């Protein structure tokens, strides 16, 4: 079982992720051509200008108004990408299988980052439950997505501490990671792919067409 | 969530037309719009929105209704488009009436929320899509639909007849001559430097603004003209009801009137939505990337006249003033800086509103909302308390706004919250303070 999952599931997950993202991207381009009013108005300058103001913390007004969400969300998004790549166990597994290796985060750093990622997810959950404007637009699927994002971190954390049966936990962890990867292209987690494009379009609409700022 | 019930508003445009709808027709129209008229924007916006609610703080409706989640931008999309898509168009007439109420009367499509959404989702576009569906099903608040009918029949917004148009211009020319003796309103002058167009309500209810312009043009020595036939009205309520076919017709006639007279450029009167229609929405619908001839808003034009010295200021306006930045020319054209420059050039005592420029709150009247008429006025005024608070904080006596929707909307706010302020167009200030050379004085 372990062998099967560690050998094949990872490949399936990465394949679904990569091809899913490629499919969504190609579809985006085709649909954007059909929309007719997208490409003629887009400019590199205004796209990047807008992106810059929305990937630098506090560079837009709303990020300053909702500073607590800004801090948590920046930390969360950074770590959710970096931890899986720079976790020692992941790096070791990779170099064991293929050779190449890269520097990894120390165990205690990863440990703390994981805890903070989980706290960030709790923050998102509380936001959903407590802020009326967020709860009003929350569907059950929003909780599922939070769970999908939380699962690899929770299970990884448990496995590292060897709290239950270690091998089972690692299996669950691998499955959870695979589910998250495969979910990205086909759920609202696809904002990972779409964010730069929606932002770039709105930046161009505001900047190039309407001569105004969008941050 | 235990939210208080919203007051029931009767509007024959919704109540009566809803009775005529069948489930088949509803489903057919919705799916036709979704399949034929939408593409990347709808699809990607739907997949990208993570339901975070961060757009809420952008909306004056949400802020003014004590953070009622039904009035947040994403809340409005949830109550309309998400449901429509989730049910694949199988929704009932009562639900669609609510959609029209939300999209036509409780959203000004001002696009402030696009500046607050981390992804830059064009939420106003999504609500315009709801309006489009409602309009094709005939569900449009009656007063708004009446203006659209007028556009469709007369090519102006207010059922102004041909003889009334000419007659009003003659009358205003006479009035202008009481102040500036050589003032004229040249009609159909081929090759004029400026084709001046205005919105339908000017000849109907605010005719003195035409006389103001005749004085300004004469003192500024501008070679200008207005068309005697259709095309003089640059307003476009069809753009807001969702009747894009009529919107396209209206915009085409406006631009073609200027082309027929071989004018160098169009100068548009002090109106925001008209500018949006002529500059963006109209051309896009007609398949033009840009308007066929250069087009500028009145702010730009006044700025030119004042900075080039064609018009000089005799004595600055003394009373304390502030400005209302119209969404469609400030967030929609970046003219906030020039607006402040011309106000500072003409007024001695200007206070900046906070928030201002692109972040300004909508007047609450724009986006066709005020045209939904008296039945919807109480909710519109209630939905813009933040605007009243914003103006009160400036301590100004006069609110200058170069936009007709803003003008009427702010007057309602001023009255509704007893602010004791007055609203003026910039031309009203300018005719008061400009230096009329002695040989032109009446």
Tab-separated table of C-alpha atoms in Angstrom, chain B:
chain	number	residue	atom	x	y	z
B	1	UNK	CA	-28.995	34.853	9.520
B	2	UNK	CA	-31.878	36.744	11.076
B	3	UNK	CA	-31.583	39.809	8.900
B	4	UNK	CA	-34.397	42.375	9.112
B	5	UNK	CA	-36.941	42.320	6.316
B	6	UNK	CA	-36.399	44.963	3.665
B	7	UNK	CA	-39.358	47.249	2.912
B	8	UNK	CA	-41.532	46.024	0.069
B	9	UNK	CA	-41.513	48.380	-2.884
B	10	UNK	CA	-44.101	48.068	-5.615
B	11	UNK	CA	-42.979	48.786	-9.118
B	12	UNK	CA	-45.192	47.853	-12.055
B	13	UNK	CA	-42.086	47.413	-14.184
B	14	UNK	CA	-41.286	44.380	-12.054
B	15	UNK	CA	-44.595	43.275	-10.578
B	16	UNK	CA	-46.638	43.340	-13.773
B	17	UNK	CA	-44.035	42.049	-16.190
B	18	UNK	CA	-43.117	39.183	-13.861
B	19	UNK	CA	-46.656	37.829	-14.314
B	20	UNK	CA	-46.030	37.344	-18.016
B	21	UNK	CA	-42.943	35.173	-17.632
B	22	UNK	CA	-42.885	31.435	-18.171
B	23	UNK	CA	-40.228	29.027	-16.830
B	24	UNK	CA	-39.250	28.104	-20.405
B	25	UNK	CA	-38.673	31.699	-21.413
B	26	UNK	CA	-36.643	32.442	-18.292
B	27	UNK	CA	-34.413	29.432	-18.822
B	28	UNK	CA	-34.000	30.110	-22.519
B	29	UNK	CA	-33.028	33.775	-22.044
B	30	UNK	CA	-30.625	33.101	-19.193
B	31	UNK	CA	-28.827	30.325	-20.997
B	32	UNK	CA	-28.658	32.310	-24.215
B	33	UNK	CA	-27.009	35.224	-22.413
B	34	UNK	CA	-24.596	32.997	-20.523
B	35	UNK	CA	-23.613	30.993	-23.600
B	36	UNK	CA	-23.623	33.662	-26.287
B	37	UNK	CA	-22.707	36.845	-24.488
B	38	UNK	CA	-20.229	35.798	-21.843
B	39	UNK	CA	-16.830	34.157	-21.948
B	40	UNK	CA	-13.612	34.496	-19.987
B	41	UNK	CA	-14.681	37.198	-17.594
B	42	UNK	CA	-17.699	35.395	-16.191
B	43	UNK	CA	-16.004	32.012	-16.113
B	44	UNK	CA	-12.791	33.167	-14.504
B	45	UNK	CA	-14.485	35.515	-12.051
B	46	UNK	CA	-16.733	32.689	-10.919
B	47	UNK	CA	-13.794	30.314	-10.457
B	48	UNK	CA	-11.533	32.841	-8.816
B	49	UNK	CA	-13.779	34.456	-6.223
B	50	UNK	CA	-12.948	32.763	-2.925
B	51	UNK	CA	-15.944	34.258	-1.118
B	52	UNK	CA	-13.671	36.266	1.185
B	53	UNK	CA	-15.954	39.290	1.475
B	54	UNK	CA	-13.048	41.732	1.230
B	55	UNK	CA	-14.946	43.793	-1.344
B	56	UNK	CA	-17.537	44.721	1.286
B	57	UNK	CA	-15.777	47.771	2.670
B	58	UNK	CA	-15.823	49.310	-0.783
B	59	UNK	CA	-19.577	49.598	-1.040
B	60	UNK	CA	-21.460	52.643	0.195
B	61	UNK	CA	-24.647	50.543	0.314
B	62	UNK	CA	-23.027	48.057	2.663
B	63	UNK	CA	-21.440	50.719	4.855
B	64	UNK	CA	-24.589	52.847	4.999
B	65	UNK	CA	-26.870	49.916	5.827
B	66	UNK	CA	-24.868	49.151	8.972
B	67	UNK	CA	-22.805	46.462	7.287
B	68	UNK	CA	-25.833	44.431	6.240
B	69	UNK	CA	-24.254	41.567	4.244
B	70	UNK	CA	-27.069	41.641	1.675
B	71	UNK	CA	-25.651	44.940	0.435
B	72	UNK	CA	-22.022	43.926	0.068
B	73	UNK	CA	-20.849	43.577	-3.534
B	74	UNK	CA	-20.272	39.852	-3.292
B	75	UNK	CA	-23.493	39.514	-1.288
B	76	UNK	CA	-25.393	41.006	-4.211
B	77	UNK	CA	-23.715	38.617	-6.622
B	78	UNK	CA	-24.533	35.713	-4.340
B	79	UNK	CA	-28.205	36.626	-4.181
B	80	UNK	CA	-28.419	36.945	-7.955
B	81	UNK	CA	-25.852	35.481	-10.315
B	82	UNK	CA	-24.567	32.626	-8.166
B	83	UNK	CA	-28.121	31.367	-7.725
B	84	UNK	CA	-28.929	31.813	-11.410
B	85	UNK	CA	-25.851	29.815	-12.405
B	86	UNK	CA	-26.288	27.208	-9.688
B	87	UNK	CA	-29.829	26.522	-10.869
B	88	UNK	CA	-28.774	26.709	-14.522
B	89	UNK	CA	-31.400	29.327	-15.262
B	90	UNK	CA	-34.288	27.439	-13.689
B	91	UNK	CA	-35.372	30.291	-11.439
B	92	UNK	CA	-38.836	31.737	-10.872
B	93	UNK	CA	-40.199	35.218	-11.668
B	94	UNK	CA	-40.281	36.266	-8.007
B	95	UNK	CA	-36.617	35.454	-7.675
B	96	UNK	CA	-35.854	37.479	-10.811
B	97	UNK	CA	-37.802	40.444	-9.419
B	98	UNK	CA	-35.428	40.356	-6.479
B	99	UNK	CA	-32.515	40.167	-8.908
B	100	UNK	CA	-33.706	43.317	-10.632
B	101	UNK	CA	-34.219	45.087	-7.319
B	102	UNK	CA	-30.660	44.242	-6.306
B	103	UNK	CA	-28.942	44.818	-9.644
B	104	UNK	CA	-30.912	47.851	-10.860
B	105	UNK	CA	-31.743	49.675	-7.644
B	106	UNK	CA	-29.154	48.669	-5.041
B	107	UNK	CA	-25.958	48.748	-7.064
B	108	UNK	CA	-24.599	51.791	-8.851
B	109	UNK	CA	-22.115	49.758	-10.915
B	110	UNK	CA	-19.576	52.355	-9.742
B	111	UNK	CA	-16.723	49.813	-9.768
B	112	UNK	CA	-15.286	50.886	-6.453
B	113	UNK	CA	-15.410	47.247	-5.340
B	114	UNK	CA	-13.037	46.265	-8.153
B	115	UNK	CA	-10.422	48.345	-6.363
B	116	UNK	CA	-10.986	46.422	-3.147
B	117	UNK	CA	-11.183	42.877	-4.482
B	118	UNK	CA	-7.686	41.383	-4.157
B	119	UNK	CA	-8.199	39.627	-7.502
B	120	UNK	CA	-9.572	42.691	-9.251
B	121	UNK	CA	-12.825	40.971	-10.086
B	122	UNK	CA	-15.118	43.315	-11.998
B	123	UNK	CA	-18.134	42.878	-9.747
B	124	UNK	CA	-20.033	45.672	-11.488
B	125	UNK	CA	-19.746	43.676	-14.709
B	126	UNK	CA	-21.377	40.713	-12.995
B	127	UNK	CA	-24.282	42.862	-11.811
B	128	UNK	CA	-24.619	44.417	-15.262
B	129	UNK	CA	-24.925	40.864	-16.538
B	130	UNK	CA	-27.817	40.333	-14.140
B	131	UNK	CA	-29.376	43.539	-15.460
B	132	UNK	CA	-28.910	42.279	-18.990
B	133	UNK	CA	-30.819	39.093	-18.182
B	134	UNK	CA	-33.569	41.024	-16.389
B	135	UNK	CA	-33.859	43.492	-19.243
B	136	UNK	CA	-34.224	40.774	-21.869
B	137	UNK	CA	-36.991	39.319	-19.721
B	138	UNK	CA	-38.654	42.722	-19.468
B	139	UNK	CA	-37.949	43.070	-15.760
B	140	UNK	CA	-36.780	46.660	-15.427
B	141	UNK	CA	-38.060	49.235	-12.914
B	142	UNK	CA	-40.734	51.177	-14.744
B	143	UNK	CA	-39.217	54.660	-14.567
B	144	UNK	CA	-35.902	53.372	-15.876
B	145	UNK	CA	-37.623	51.453	-18.659
B	146	UNK	CA	-39.487	54.606	-19.630
B	147	UNK	CA	-36.221	56.449	-20.250
B	148	UNK	CA	-35.026	53.496	-22.311
B	149	UNK	CA	-38.241	53.581	-24.316
B	150	UNK	CA	-37.647	57.260	-24.904
B	151	UNK	CA	-34.117	56.534	-26.129
B	152	UNK	CA	-35.457	53.872	-28.461
B	153	UNK	CA	-38.173	56.079	-29.918
B	154	UNK	CA	-36.739	59.604	-29.890
B	155	UNK	CA	-32.987	58.922	-29.489
B	156	UNK	CA	-33.055	61.155	-26.445
B	157	UNK	CA	-33.768	60.258	-22.859
B	158	UNK	CA	-36.684	62.552	-22.068
B	159	UNK	CA	-39.121	62.402	-24.967
B	160	UNK	CA	-37.863	65.805	-26.185
B	161	UNK	CA	-39.422	66.509	-29.555
B	162	UNK	CA	-37.577	68.051	-32.451
B	163	UNK	CA	-39.335	71.443	-32.245
B	164	UNK	CA	-38.857	71.539	-28.469
B	165	UNK	CA	-35.147	71.013	-28.896
B	166	UNK	CA	-34.702	73.880	-31.331
B	167	UNK	CA	-37.057	76.085	-29.366
B	168	UNK	CA	-35.125	75.466	-26.122
B	169	UNK	CA	-31.851	76.340	-27.796
B	170	UNK	CA	-33.276	79.604	-29.141
B	171	UNK	CA	-34.639	80.456	-25.730
B	172	UNK	CA	-31.301	79.690	-24.065
B	173	UNK	CA	-29.406	81.666	-26.685
B	174	UNK	CA	-31.545	84.670	-25.806
B	175	UNK	CA	-30.908	84.132	-22.111
B	176	UNK	CA	-27.174	83.861	-22.694
B	177	UNK	CA	-27.257	87.158	-24.588
B	178	UNK	CA	-28.548	88.859	-21.479
B	179	UNK	CA	-25.095	88.242	-20.009
B	180	UNK	CA	-22.750	88.013	-22.983
B	181	UNK	CA	-24.135	90.020	-25.842
B	182	UNK	CA	-22.558	88.106	-28.704
B	183	UNK	CA	-23.411	84.667	-27.300
B	184	UNK	CA	-24.729	82.244	-29.905
B	185	UNK	CA	-25.546	78.557	-30.135
B	186	UNK	CA	-24.361	77.661	-33.644
B	187	UNK	CA	-26.322	74.722	-35.066
B	188	UNK	CA	-24.945	72.238	-37.595
B	189	UNK	CA	-21.782	74.189	-38.275
B	190	UNK	CA	-19.601	71.988	-40.445
B	191	UNK	CA	-15.957	71.632	-39.483
B	192	UNK	CA	-16.338	73.276	-36.086
B	193	UNK	CA	-13.544	72.732	-33.594
B	194	UNK	CA	-15.969	71.459	-30.953
B	195	UNK	CA	-19.110	69.352	-31.245
B	196	UNK	CA	-20.865	69.971	-27.955
B	197	UNK	CA	-23.329	67.351	-26.719
B	198	UNK	CA	-25.439	67.217	-23.603
B	199	UNK	CA	-27.834	64.893	-21.851
B	200	UNK	CA	-31.592	64.816	-22.425
B	201	UNK	CA	-32.540	66.302	-19.059
B	202	UNK	CA	-30.731	69.578	-19.872
B	203	UNK	CA	-33.272	70.906	-22.383
B	204	UNK	CA	-36.051	69.310	-20.355
B	205	UNK	CA	-35.397	70.515	-16.826
B	206	UNK	CA	-32.014	72.281	-16.581
B	207	UNK	CA	-32.001	74.446	-19.683
B	208	UNK	CA	-30.007	77.244	-18.057
B	209	UNK	CA	-26.925	75.023	-18.301
B	210	UNK	CA	-27.085	75.393	-22.084
B	211	UNK	CA	-27.066	79.166	-21.723
B	212	UNK	CA	-24.108	78.875	-19.346
B	213	UNK	CA	-22.190	76.964	-21.972
B	214	UNK	CA	-23.088	79.469	-24.679
B	215	UNK	CA	-21.541	82.188	-22.496
B	216	UNK	CA	-18.445	80.131	-21.708
B	217	UNK	CA	-17.887	79.207	-25.369
B	218	UNK	CA	-18.304	82.804	-26.474
B	219	UNK	CA	-15.972	84.260	-23.853
B	220	UNK	CA	-13.444	81.497	-24.555
B	221	UNK	CA	-13.662	82.230	-28.280
B	222	UNK	CA	-14.396	78.596	-29.087
B	223	UNK	CA	-15.486	77.509	-32.556
B	224	UNK	CA	-18.337	75.194	-31.557
B	225	UNK	CA	-21.595	73.717	-32.711
B	226	UNK	CA	-24.525	71.561	-31.650
B	227	UNK	CA	-26.569	69.325	-33.938
B	228	UNK	CA	-30.093	70.355	-34.814
B	229	UNK	CA	-31.163	66.753	-35.348
B	230	UNK	CA	-30.776	63.519	-33.361
B	231	UNK	CA	-27.419	62.865	-31.764
B	232	UNK	CA	-27.435	65.891	-29.475
B	233	UNK	CA	-28.264	63.702	-26.482
B	234	UNK	CA	-25.204	61.861	-25.209
B	235	UNK	CA	-26.961	60.188	-22.286
B	236	UNK	CA	-27.686	56.490	-22.319
B	237	UNK	CA	-29.965	54.783	-19.857
B	238	UNK	CA	-30.224	51.685	-22.034
B	239	UNK	CA	-26.600	50.992	-21.065
B	240	UNK	CA	-27.804	50.655	-17.485
B	241	UNK	CA	-31.101	48.875	-17.968
B	242	UNK	CA	-29.356	46.096	-19.888
B	243	UNK	CA	-30.875	46.925	-23.277
B	244	UNK	CA	-27.544	46.945	-25.084
B	245	UNK	CA	-29.118	46.973	-28.542
B	246	UNK	CA	-30.673	50.356	-27.818
B	247	UNK	CA	-27.474	51.475	-26.116
B	248	UNK	CA	-25.545	50.767	-29.301
B	249	UNK	CA	-28.039	52.666	-31.468
B	250	UNK	CA	-27.915	55.717	-29.215
B	251	UNK	CA	-24.122	55.823	-29.149
B	252	UNK	CA	-23.828	55.323	-32.895
B	253	UNK	CA	-26.163	58.227	-33.601
B	254	UNK	CA	-24.251	60.473	-31.202
B	255	UNK	CA	-20.866	59.760	-32.773
B	256	UNK	CA	-22.227	59.887	-36.302
B	257	UNK	CA	-23.790	63.291	-35.694
B	258	UNK	CA	-20.318	64.619	-34.907
B	259	UNK	CA	-18.802	62.827	-37.889
B	260	UNK	CA	-21.483	64.183	-40.223
B	261	UNK	CA	-20.606	67.712	-39.161
B	262	UNK	CA	-16.891	66.929	-39.626
B	263	UNK	CA	-16.095	68.304	-36.187
B	264	UNK	CA	-12.585	67.961	-34.783
B	265	UNK	CA	-13.747	66.507	-31.494
B	266	UNK	CA	-16.678	65.964	-29.181
B	267	UNK	CA	-16.863	67.852	-25.921
B	268	UNK	CA	-19.372	66.289	-23.576
B	269	UNK	CA	-21.303	68.263	-20.995
B	270	UNK	CA	-20.981	67.709	-17.283
B	271	UNK	CA	-22.192	64.140	-17.010
B	272	UNK	CA	-20.416	60.978	-15.943
B	273	UNK	CA	-22.552	58.130	-17.208
B	274	UNK	CA	-22.849	59.789	-20.612
B	275	UNK	CA	-19.077	59.825	-20.826
B	276	UNK	CA	-18.904	56.149	-19.884
B	277	UNK	CA	-21.422	55.300	-22.584
B	278	UNK	CA	-19.770	57.342	-25.324
B	279	UNK	CA	-16.205	56.445	-24.374
B	280	UNK	CA	-16.356	52.815	-23.295
B	281	UNK	CA	-19.551	50.811	-23.192
B	282	UNK	CA	-21.006	52.117	-26.451
B	283	UNK	CA	-17.891	51.678	-28.598
B	284	UNK	CA	-17.216	48.221	-27.123
B	285	UNK	CA	-20.720	47.062	-28.022
B	286	UNK	CA	-20.349	48.526	-31.505
B	287	UNK	CA	-17.048	46.732	-32.005
B	288	UNK	CA	-14.927	49.889	-31.932
B	289	UNK	CA	-11.840	49.796	-29.769
B	290	UNK	CA	-12.117	53.542	-29.244
B	291	UNK	CA	-14.589	56.270	-30.171
B	292	UNK	CA	-14.165	57.235	-33.847
B	293	UNK	CA	-13.361	60.866	-33.085
B	294	UNK	CA	-11.605	62.380	-30.082
B	295	UNK	CA	-13.924	62.813	-27.165
B	296	UNK	CA	-13.375	64.719	-23.961
B	297	UNK	CA	-15.370	65.393	-20.831
B	298	UNK	CA	-16.275	68.921	-19.721
B	299	UNK	CA	-13.634	68.810	-16.940
B	300	UNK	CA	-10.908	68.399	-19.561
B	301	UNK	CA	-12.406	71.179	-21.638
B	302	UNK	CA	-12.705	73.664	-18.763
B	303	UNK	CA	-9.164	72.770	-17.771
B	304	UNK	CA	-7.976	73.642	-21.269
B	305	UNK	CA	-9.880	76.939	-21.313
B	306	UNK	CA	-8.545	77.970	-17.919
B	307	UNK	CA	-4.926	76.867	-18.253
B	308	UNK	CA	-4.572	78.246	-21.775
B	309	UNK	CA	-5.859	81.601	-20.580
B	310	UNK	CA	-8.775	81.656	-22.997
B	311	UNK	CA	-10.942	82.273	-19.970
B	312	UNK	CA	-9.682	84.461	-17.148
B	313	UNK	CA	-11.020	84.678	-13.641
B	314	UNK	CA	-12.344	88.016	-12.438
B	315	UNK	CA	-12.750	87.142	-8.811
B	316	UNK	CA	-12.657	83.756	-7.154
B	317	UNK	CA	-15.762	82.179	-5.658
B	318	UNK	CA	-15.580	82.843	-1.913
B	319	UNK	CA	-17.959	80.393	-0.256
B	320	UNK	CA	-16.389	77.157	1.064
B	321	UNK	CA	-16.662	74.404	-1.515
B	322	UNK	CA	-15.910	70.720	-1.828
B	323	UNK	CA	-16.242	68.357	-4.764
B	324	UNK	CA	-18.097	65.160	-5.541
B	325	UNK	CA	-15.819	63.061	-7.767
B	326	UNK	CA	-18.103	61.390	-10.322
B	327	UNK	CA	-17.191	57.698	-10.583
B	328	UNK	CA	-17.358	57.537	-14.346
B	329	UNK	CA	-14.904	60.347	-14.987
B	330	UNK	CA	-12.663	60.042	-11.939
B	331	UNK	CA	-12.439	56.296	-11.337
B	332	UNK	CA	-13.416	55.995	-14.998
B	333	UNK	CA	-11.054	58.530	-16.554
B	334	UNK	CA	-8.650	59.808	-13.930
B	335	UNK	CA	-9.937	63.374	-14.154
B	336	UNK	CA	-9.890	63.921	-10.377
B	337	UNK	CA	-6.635	65.889	-10.516
B	338	UNK	CA	-7.869	68.226	-13.248
B	339	UNK	CA	-11.170	68.680	-11.395
B	340	UNK	CA	-9.273	69.901	-8.343
B	341	UNK	CA	-7.120	72.181	-10.463
B	342	UNK	CA	-10.080	73.937	-12.047
B	343	UNK	CA	-11.845	74.204	-8.703
B	344	UNK	CA	-8.752	75.738	-7.105
B	345	UNK	CA	-8.407	78.138	-10.050
B	346	UNK	CA	-11.947	79.396	-9.520
B	347	UNK	CA	-12.682	78.948	-5.819
B	348	UNK	CA	-10.836	80.509	-2.889
B	349	UNK	CA	-11.927	78.051	-0.246
B	350	UNK	CA	-11.760	74.396	-1.262
B	351	UNK	CA	-11.841	71.443	1.136
B	352	UNK	CA	-10.817	67.998	-0.064
B	353	UNK	CA	-13.422	65.280	0.580
B	354	UNK	CA	-12.211	62.165	2.394
B	355	UNK	CA	-12.134	59.629	0.762
B	356	UNK	CA	-11.497	61.353	-2.546
B	357	UNK	CA	-10.310	60.772	-6.102
B	358	UNK	CA	-10.570	57.117	-7.212
B	359	UNK	CA	-11.623	56.082	-3.726
B	360	UNK	CA	-14.562	58.440	-3.578
B	361	UNK	CA	-17.961	56.999	-2.739
B	362	UNK	CA	-20.519	56.993	-5.528
B	363	UNK	CA	-23.312	59.555	-5.210
B	364	UNK	CA	-25.732	56.649	-4.935
B	365	UNK	CA	-27.675	57.884	-7.940
B	366	UNK	CA	-25.428	56.684	-10.737
B	367	UNK	CA	-25.656	53.516	-12.734
B	368	UNK	CA	-29.270	54.224	-13.628
B	369	UNK	CA	-30.342	53.890	-10.021
B	370	UNK	CA	-31.858	57.349	-9.715
B	371	UNK	CA	-33.728	56.700	-12.952
B	372	UNK	CA	-35.544	53.861	-11.213
B	373	UNK	CA	-37.635	56.710	-9.891
B	374	UNK	CA	-39.524	57.749	-6.763
B	375	UNK	CA	-40.455	54.242	-5.551
B	376	UNK	CA	-36.798	53.505	-4.933
B	377	UNK	CA	-35.711	56.878	-3.589
B	378	UNK	CA	-36.018	56.068	0.153
B	379	UNK	CA	-33.737	53.034	-0.092
B	380	UNK	CA	-31.309	54.969	-2.287
B	381	UNK	CA	-30.988	57.811	0.228
B	382	UNK	CA	-30.737	55.388	3.138
B	383	UNK	CA	-28.106	53.459	1.220
B	384	UNK	CA	-25.746	56.429	1.115
B	385	UNK	CA	-25.463	57.694	4.661
B	386	UNK	CA	-21.670	57.567	4.346
B	387	UNK	CA	-21.898	60.168	1.616
B	388	UNK	CA	-23.753	62.547	3.926
B	389	UNK	CA	-21.163	61.987	6.638
B	390	UNK	CA	-18.357	62.554	4.164
B	391	UNK	CA	-19.759	65.927	3.055
B	392	UNK	CA	-20.651	67.040	6.542
B	393	UNK	CA	-17.034	66.534	7.588
B	394	UNK	CA	-15.808	68.957	4.920
B	395	UNK	CA	-17.750	71.887	6.389
B	396	UNK	CA	-18.335	73.176	2.871
B	397	UNK	CA	-21.444	75.098	1.815
B	398	UNK	CA	-21.304	74.205	-1.835
B	399	UNK	CA	-20.685	70.810	-3.410
B	400	UNK	CA	-19.367	71.099	-6.952
B	401	UNK	CA	-19.926	68.124	-9.172
B	402	UNK	CA	-19.492	67.886	-12.926
B	403	UNK	CA	-22.091	65.156	-13.313
B	404	UNK	CA	-25.865	65.150	-13.650
B	405	UNK	CA	-26.465	61.913	-11.769
B	406	UNK	CA	-24.218	63.072	-8.948
B	407	UNK	CA	-25.979	66.436	-8.933
B	408	UNK	CA	-29.458	64.978	-8.473
B	409	UNK	CA	-28.283	62.208	-6.175
B	410	UNK	CA	-26.373	64.562	-3.902
B	411	UNK	CA	-29.340	66.934	-3.746
B	412	UNK	CA	-31.397	64.023	-2.411
B	413	UNK	CA	-28.688	63.218	0.138
B	414	UNK	CA	-28.401	66.852	1.200
B	415	UNK	CA	-32.168	67.035	1.722
B	416	UNK	CA	-32.469	63.576	3.271
B	417	UNK	CA	-29.815	64.216	5.908
B	418	UNK	CA	-30.496	67.970	6.381
B	419	UNK	CA	-26.980	68.974	5.416
B	420	UNK	CA	-28.017	72.503	4.414
B	421	UNK	CA	-25.580	72.491	1.491
B	422	UNK	CA	-26.074	73.362	-2.155
B	423	UNK	CA	-25.001	71.414	-5.204
B	424	UNK	CA	-23.603	73.177	-8.266
B	425	UNK	CA	-22.275	72.219	-11.643
B	426	UNK	CA	-18.865	73.639	-12.431
B	427	UNK	CA	-20.340	75.770	-15.220
B	428	UNK	CA	-22.497	77.556	-12.656
B	429	UNK	CA	-19.364	78.566	-10.759
B	430	UNK	CA	-17.475	79.440	-13.920
B	431	UNK	CA	-20.087	81.836	-15.360
B	432	UNK	CA	-20.152	83.561	-12.009
B	433	UNK	CA	-16.409	84.114	-11.695
B	434	UNK	CA	-15.148	84.415	-15.274
B	435	UNK	CA	-13.951	87.700	-16.647
B	436	UNK	CA	-16.262	88.787	-19.458
B	437	UNK	CA	-14.333	91.274	-21.637
B	438	UNK	CA	-15.986	94.676	-21.762
B	439	UNK	CA	-16.878	94.506	-25.462
B	440	UNK	CA	-18.832	91.300	-24.810
B	441	UNK	CA	-20.711	92.502	-21.771
B	442	UNK	CA	-24.430	92.935	-22.264
